[in-house]
Tab-separated table of C-alpha atoms (C1' of nucleotides) in Angstrom:
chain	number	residue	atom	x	y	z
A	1	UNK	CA	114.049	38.800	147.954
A	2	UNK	CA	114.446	38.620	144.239
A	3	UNK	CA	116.280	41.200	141.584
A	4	UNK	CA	112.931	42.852	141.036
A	5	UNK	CA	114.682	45.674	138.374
A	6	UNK	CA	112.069	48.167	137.460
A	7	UNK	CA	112.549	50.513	134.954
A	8	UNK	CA	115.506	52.612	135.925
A	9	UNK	CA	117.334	49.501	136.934
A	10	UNK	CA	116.812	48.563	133.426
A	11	UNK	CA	118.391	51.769	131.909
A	12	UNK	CA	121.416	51.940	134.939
A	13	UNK	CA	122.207	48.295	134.254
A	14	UNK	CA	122.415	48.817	130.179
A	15	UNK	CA	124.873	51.541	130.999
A	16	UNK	CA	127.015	50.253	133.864
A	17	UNK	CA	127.574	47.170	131.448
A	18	UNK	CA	128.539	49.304	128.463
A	19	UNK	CA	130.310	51.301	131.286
A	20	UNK	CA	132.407	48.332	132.552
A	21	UNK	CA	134.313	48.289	129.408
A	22	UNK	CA	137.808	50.085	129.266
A	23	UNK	CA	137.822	50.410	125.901
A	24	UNK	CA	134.629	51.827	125.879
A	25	UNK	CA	134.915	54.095	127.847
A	26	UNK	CA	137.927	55.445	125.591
A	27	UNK	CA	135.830	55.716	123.330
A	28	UNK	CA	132.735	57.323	124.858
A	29	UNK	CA	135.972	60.479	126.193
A	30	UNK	CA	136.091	60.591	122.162
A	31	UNK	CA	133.241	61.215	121.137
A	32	UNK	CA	132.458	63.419	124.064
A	33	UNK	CA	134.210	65.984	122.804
A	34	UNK	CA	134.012	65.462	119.189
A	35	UNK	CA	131.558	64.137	117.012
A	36	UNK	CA	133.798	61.518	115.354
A	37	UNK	CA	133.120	58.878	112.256
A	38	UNK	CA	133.406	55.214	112.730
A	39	UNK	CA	136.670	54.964	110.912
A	40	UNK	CA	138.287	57.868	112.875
A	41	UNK	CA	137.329	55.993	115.916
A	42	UNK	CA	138.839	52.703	115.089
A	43	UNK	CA	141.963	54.472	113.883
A	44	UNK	CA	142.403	55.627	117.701
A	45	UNK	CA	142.168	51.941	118.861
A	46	UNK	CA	144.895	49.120	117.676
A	47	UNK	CA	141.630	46.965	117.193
A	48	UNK	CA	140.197	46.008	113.951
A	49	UNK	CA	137.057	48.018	113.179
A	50	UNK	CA	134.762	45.098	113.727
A	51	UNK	CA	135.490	45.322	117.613
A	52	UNK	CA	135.096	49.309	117.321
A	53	UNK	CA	131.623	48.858	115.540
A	54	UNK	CA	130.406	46.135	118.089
A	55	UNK	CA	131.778	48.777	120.895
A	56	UNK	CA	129.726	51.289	118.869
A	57	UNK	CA	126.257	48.830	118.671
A	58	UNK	CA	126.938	48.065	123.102
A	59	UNK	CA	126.924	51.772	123.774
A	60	UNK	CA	124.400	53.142	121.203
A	61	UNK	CA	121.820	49.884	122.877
A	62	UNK	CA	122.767	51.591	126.387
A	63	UNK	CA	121.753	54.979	125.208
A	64	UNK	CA	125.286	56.414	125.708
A	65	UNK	CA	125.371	57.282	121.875
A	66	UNK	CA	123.665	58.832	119.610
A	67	UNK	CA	124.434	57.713	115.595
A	68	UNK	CA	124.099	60.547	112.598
A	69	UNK	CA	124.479	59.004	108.904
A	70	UNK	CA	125.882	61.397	106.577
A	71	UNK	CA	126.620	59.991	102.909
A	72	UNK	CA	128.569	56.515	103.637
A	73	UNK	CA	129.662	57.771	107.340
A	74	UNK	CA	128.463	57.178	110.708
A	75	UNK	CA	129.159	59.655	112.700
A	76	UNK	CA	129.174	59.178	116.380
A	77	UNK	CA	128.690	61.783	119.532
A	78	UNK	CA	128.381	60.853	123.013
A	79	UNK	CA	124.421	61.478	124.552
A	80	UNK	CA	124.484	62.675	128.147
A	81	UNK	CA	120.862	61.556	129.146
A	82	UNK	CA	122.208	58.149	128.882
A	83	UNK	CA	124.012	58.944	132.168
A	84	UNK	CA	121.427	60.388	134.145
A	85	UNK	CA	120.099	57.185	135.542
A	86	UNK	CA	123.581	56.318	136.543
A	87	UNK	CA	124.004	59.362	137.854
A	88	UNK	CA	120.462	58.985	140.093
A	89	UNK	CA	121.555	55.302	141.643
A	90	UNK	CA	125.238	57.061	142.311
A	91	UNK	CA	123.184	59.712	144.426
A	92	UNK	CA	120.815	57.486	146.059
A	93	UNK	CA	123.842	55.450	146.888
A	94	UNK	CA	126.158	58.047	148.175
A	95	UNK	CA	123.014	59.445	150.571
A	96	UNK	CA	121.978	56.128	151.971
A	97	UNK	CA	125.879	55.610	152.905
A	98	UNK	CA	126.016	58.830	154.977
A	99	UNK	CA	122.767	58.277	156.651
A	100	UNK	CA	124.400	54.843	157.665
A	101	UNK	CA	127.408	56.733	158.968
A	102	UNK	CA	125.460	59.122	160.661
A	103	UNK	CA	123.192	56.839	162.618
A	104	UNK	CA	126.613	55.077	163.059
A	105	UNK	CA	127.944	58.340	164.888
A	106	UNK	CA	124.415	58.827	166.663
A	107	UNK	CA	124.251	55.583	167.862
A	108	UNK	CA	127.844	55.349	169.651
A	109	UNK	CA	126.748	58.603	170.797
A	110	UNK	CA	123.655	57.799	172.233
A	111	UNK	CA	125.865	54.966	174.336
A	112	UNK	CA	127.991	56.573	175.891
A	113	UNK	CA	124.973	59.289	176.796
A	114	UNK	CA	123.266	55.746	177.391
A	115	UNK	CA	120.003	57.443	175.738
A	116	UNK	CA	118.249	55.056	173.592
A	117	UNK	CA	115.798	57.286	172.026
A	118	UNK	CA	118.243	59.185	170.635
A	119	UNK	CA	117.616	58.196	166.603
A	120	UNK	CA	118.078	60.196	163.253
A	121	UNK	CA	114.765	60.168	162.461
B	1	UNK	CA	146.262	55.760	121.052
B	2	UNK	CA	147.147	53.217	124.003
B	3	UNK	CA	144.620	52.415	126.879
B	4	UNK	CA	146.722	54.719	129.453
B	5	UNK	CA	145.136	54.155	132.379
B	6	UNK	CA	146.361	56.254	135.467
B	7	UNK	CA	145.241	55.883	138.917
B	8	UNK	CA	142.312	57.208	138.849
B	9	UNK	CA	141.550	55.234	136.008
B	10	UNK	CA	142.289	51.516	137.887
B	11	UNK	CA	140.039	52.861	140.813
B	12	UNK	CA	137.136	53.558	138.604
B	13	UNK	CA	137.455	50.983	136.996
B	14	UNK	CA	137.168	48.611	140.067
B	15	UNK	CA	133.489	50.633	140.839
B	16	UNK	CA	132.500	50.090	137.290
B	17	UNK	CA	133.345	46.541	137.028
B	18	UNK	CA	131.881	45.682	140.119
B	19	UNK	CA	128.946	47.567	139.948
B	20	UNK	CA	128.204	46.260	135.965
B	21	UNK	CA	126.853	42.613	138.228
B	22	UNK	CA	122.864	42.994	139.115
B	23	UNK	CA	123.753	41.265	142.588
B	24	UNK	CA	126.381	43.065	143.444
B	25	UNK	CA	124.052	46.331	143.103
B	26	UNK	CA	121.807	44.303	145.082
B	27	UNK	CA	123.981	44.005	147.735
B	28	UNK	CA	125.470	46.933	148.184
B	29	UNK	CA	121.653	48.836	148.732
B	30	UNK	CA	121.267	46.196	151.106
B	31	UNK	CA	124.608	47.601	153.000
B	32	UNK	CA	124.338	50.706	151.945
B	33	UNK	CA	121.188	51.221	154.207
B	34	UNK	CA	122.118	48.850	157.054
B	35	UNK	CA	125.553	47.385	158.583
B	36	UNK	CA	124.973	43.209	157.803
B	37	UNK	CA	126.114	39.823	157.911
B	38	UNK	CA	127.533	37.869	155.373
B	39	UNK	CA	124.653	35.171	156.594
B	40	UNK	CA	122.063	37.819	156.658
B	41	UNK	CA	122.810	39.291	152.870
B	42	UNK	CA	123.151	35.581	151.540
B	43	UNK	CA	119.696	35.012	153.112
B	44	UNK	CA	118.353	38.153	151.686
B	45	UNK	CA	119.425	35.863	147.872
B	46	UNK	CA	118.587	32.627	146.254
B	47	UNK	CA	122.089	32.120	145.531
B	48	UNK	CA	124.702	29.894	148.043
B	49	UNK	CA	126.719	32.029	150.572
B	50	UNK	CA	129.904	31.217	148.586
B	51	UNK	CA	128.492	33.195	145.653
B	52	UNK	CA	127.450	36.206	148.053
B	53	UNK	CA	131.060	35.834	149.685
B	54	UNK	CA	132.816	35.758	146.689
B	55	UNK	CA	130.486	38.931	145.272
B	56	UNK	CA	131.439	40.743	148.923
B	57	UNK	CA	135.504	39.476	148.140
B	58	UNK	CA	134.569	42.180	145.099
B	59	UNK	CA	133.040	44.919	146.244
B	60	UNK	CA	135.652	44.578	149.255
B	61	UNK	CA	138.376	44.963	146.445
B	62	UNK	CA	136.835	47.509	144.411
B	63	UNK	CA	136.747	49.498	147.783
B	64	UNK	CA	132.810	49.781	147.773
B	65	UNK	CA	132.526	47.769	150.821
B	66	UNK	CA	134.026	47.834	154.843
B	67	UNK	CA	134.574	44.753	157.023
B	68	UNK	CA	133.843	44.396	160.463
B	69	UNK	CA	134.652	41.450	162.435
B	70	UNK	CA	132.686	40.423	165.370
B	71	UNK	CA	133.359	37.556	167.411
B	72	UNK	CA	132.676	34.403	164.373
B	73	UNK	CA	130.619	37.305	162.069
B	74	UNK	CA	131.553	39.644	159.412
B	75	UNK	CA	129.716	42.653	158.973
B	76	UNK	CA	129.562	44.634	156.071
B	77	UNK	CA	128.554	48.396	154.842
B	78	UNK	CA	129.175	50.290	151.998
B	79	UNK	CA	131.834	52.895	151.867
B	80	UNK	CA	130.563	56.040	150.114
B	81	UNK	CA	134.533	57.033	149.070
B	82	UNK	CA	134.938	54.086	146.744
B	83	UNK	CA	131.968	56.195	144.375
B	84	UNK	CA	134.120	59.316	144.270
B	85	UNK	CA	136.224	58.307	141.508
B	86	UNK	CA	133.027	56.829	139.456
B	87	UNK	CA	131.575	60.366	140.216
B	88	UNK	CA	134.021	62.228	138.692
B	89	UNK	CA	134.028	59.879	135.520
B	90	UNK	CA	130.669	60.822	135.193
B	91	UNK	CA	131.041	64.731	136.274
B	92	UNK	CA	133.619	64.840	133.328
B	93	UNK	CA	131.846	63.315	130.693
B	94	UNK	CA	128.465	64.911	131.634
B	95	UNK	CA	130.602	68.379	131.352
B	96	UNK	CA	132.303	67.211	127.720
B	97	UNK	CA	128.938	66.219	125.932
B	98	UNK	CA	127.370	69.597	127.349
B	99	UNK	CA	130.043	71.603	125.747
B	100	UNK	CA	129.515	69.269	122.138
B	101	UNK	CA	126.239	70.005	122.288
B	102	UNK	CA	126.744	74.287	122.871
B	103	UNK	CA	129.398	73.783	120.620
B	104	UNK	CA	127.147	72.433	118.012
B	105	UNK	CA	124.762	74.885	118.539
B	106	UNK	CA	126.968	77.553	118.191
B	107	UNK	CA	128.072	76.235	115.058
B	108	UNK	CA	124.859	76.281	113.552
B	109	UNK	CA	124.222	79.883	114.546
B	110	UNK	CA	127.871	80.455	113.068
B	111	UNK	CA	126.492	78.774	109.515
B	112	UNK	CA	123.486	80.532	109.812
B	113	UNK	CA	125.052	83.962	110.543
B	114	UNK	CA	127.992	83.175	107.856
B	115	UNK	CA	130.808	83.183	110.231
B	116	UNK	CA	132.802	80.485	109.613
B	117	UNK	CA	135.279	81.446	112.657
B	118	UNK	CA	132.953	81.416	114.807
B	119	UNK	CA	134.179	78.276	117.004
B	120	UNK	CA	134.343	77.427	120.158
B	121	UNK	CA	137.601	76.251	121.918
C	1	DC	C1'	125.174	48.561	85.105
C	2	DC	C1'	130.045	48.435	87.724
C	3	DT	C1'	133.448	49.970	91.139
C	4	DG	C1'	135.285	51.745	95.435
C	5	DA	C1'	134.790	53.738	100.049
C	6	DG	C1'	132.806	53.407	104.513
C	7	DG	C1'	130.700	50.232	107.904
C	8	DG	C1'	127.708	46.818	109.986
C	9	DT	C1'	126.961	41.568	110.776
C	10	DT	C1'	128.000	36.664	111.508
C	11	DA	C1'	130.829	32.560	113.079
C	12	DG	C1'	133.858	30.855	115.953
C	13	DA	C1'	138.195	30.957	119.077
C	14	DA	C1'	140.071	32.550	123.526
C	15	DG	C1'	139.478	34.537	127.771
C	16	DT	C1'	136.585	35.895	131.713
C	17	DT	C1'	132.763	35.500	135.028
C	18	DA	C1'	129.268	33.670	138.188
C	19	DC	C1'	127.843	29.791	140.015
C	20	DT	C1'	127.717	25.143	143.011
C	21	DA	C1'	129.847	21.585	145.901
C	22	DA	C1'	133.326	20.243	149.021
C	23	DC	C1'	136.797	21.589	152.213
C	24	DG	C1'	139.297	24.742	155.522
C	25	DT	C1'	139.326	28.292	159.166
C	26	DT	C1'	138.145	30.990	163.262
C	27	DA	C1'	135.422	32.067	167.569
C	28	DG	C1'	132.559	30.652	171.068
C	29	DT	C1'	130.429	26.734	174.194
C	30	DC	C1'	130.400	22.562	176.709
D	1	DG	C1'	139.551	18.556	173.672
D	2	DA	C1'	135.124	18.053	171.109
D	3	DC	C1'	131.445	20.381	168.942
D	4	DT	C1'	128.820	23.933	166.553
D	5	DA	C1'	128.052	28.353	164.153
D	6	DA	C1'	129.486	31.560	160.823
D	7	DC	C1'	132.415	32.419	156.896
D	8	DG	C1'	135.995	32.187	153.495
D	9	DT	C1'	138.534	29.465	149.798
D	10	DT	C1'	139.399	26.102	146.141
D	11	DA	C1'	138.141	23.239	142.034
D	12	DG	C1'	135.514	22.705	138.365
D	13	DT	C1'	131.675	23.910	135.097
D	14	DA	C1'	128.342	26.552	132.286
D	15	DA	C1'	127.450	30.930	130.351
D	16	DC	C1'	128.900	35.184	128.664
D	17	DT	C1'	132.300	38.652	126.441
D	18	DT	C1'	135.758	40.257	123.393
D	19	DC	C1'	138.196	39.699	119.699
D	20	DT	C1'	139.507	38.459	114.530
D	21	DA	C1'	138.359	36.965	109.838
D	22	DA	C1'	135.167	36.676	106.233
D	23	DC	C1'	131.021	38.273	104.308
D	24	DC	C1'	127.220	41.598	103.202
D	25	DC	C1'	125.060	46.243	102.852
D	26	DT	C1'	124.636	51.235	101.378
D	27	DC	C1'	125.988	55.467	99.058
D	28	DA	C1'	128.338	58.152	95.448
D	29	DG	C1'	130.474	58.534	90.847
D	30	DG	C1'	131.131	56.972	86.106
DNA sequence: CCTGAGGGTTAGAAGTTACTAACGTTAGTC
DNA sequence: GACTAACGTTAGTAACTTCTAACCCTCAGG
């Protein structure tokens, strides 16, 4: 079997990467609840703006961002539909791990009623 | 403002870290639906078992993965508790761009309706 | 035109990651 | 004990990431 992404894989890799980062993440909480400018968001950080702005460029690429110019400024907010593919493979992941517990349970069960039909289905 | 991270913070960003590799994704679905051997989930990849066992050592720290030993084998399966933290990351930020984006809207009904009080928060 | 403020882009150093090959370890079989 | 199967671990390498420093772009005012 190969790593066959299809589209969503696409999107949910682009994020978990821009996820991955500590630092952006700090910055993604920012703008989530403000919208902030570029230089406000460096001036949280003790990294030089370049880092900041190539932050910026990862997240706004993953969809996590969405980028306003007004006059000279940037200004930043944080775009929830980026998330929602996350958010799907987080689902599908959590669901297939309970069914695995479950026929798990079902199975031992169906030992010690030594029934071998007995399947979640 | 410092990186703080508290323990919440670590845990999620075990997931995120681990979860950012294509393979690892991979690998987990492949647990996540069915209890495996190392052998087995190598041979699912065109990779060497050492780079499946060290992407398993991973997930096995991030606390995305249980092992099972039986007899010479080790079995693996995901472990649905090592997404809660992940979960909530994205619960929280979902939540905070939802309010922005109210919040925004209520302050263009506030500019609209001349109110510059009107704020919410 | 020139200047200054606000920011993105490029080049390269330092650190990290994902991989292969070779070796070590544990459990079962003869 | 000797042998095999199934895995993990270590050493070393190639590729990628993150950061800083220097440079370039765009907008507003004079």
């Amino acid at each position: 079997m190969n790593l066959r992404p299809d589209r969503g894989e696409l999107e949910t890799d682009a994020a978990l990467r821009a996820l991955a980062e500590p630092r952006r993440r700090a910055i993604l909480r920012l703008v989530a609840r403000d919208e902030l400018a570029a230089g406000q968001i460096a001036a949280a950080f003790e990294v030089t703006r370049t880092a900041v702005s190539q932050h910026l460029t990862v997240l706004k690429n993953a969809g996590l961002l969405t980028e306003r110019r007004e006059g000279t400024r940037r200004l930043y907010r944080a775009r929830p539909e980026g998330l929602t593919g996350l958010s799907q493979f987080l689902a599908e992941m959590w669901a297939s791990s309970l069914d695995v517990a479950r026929r798990l349970v079902e199975a031992e069960r169906g030992i010690s009623d030594a029934d071998p039909t007995a399947q979640a289905g």
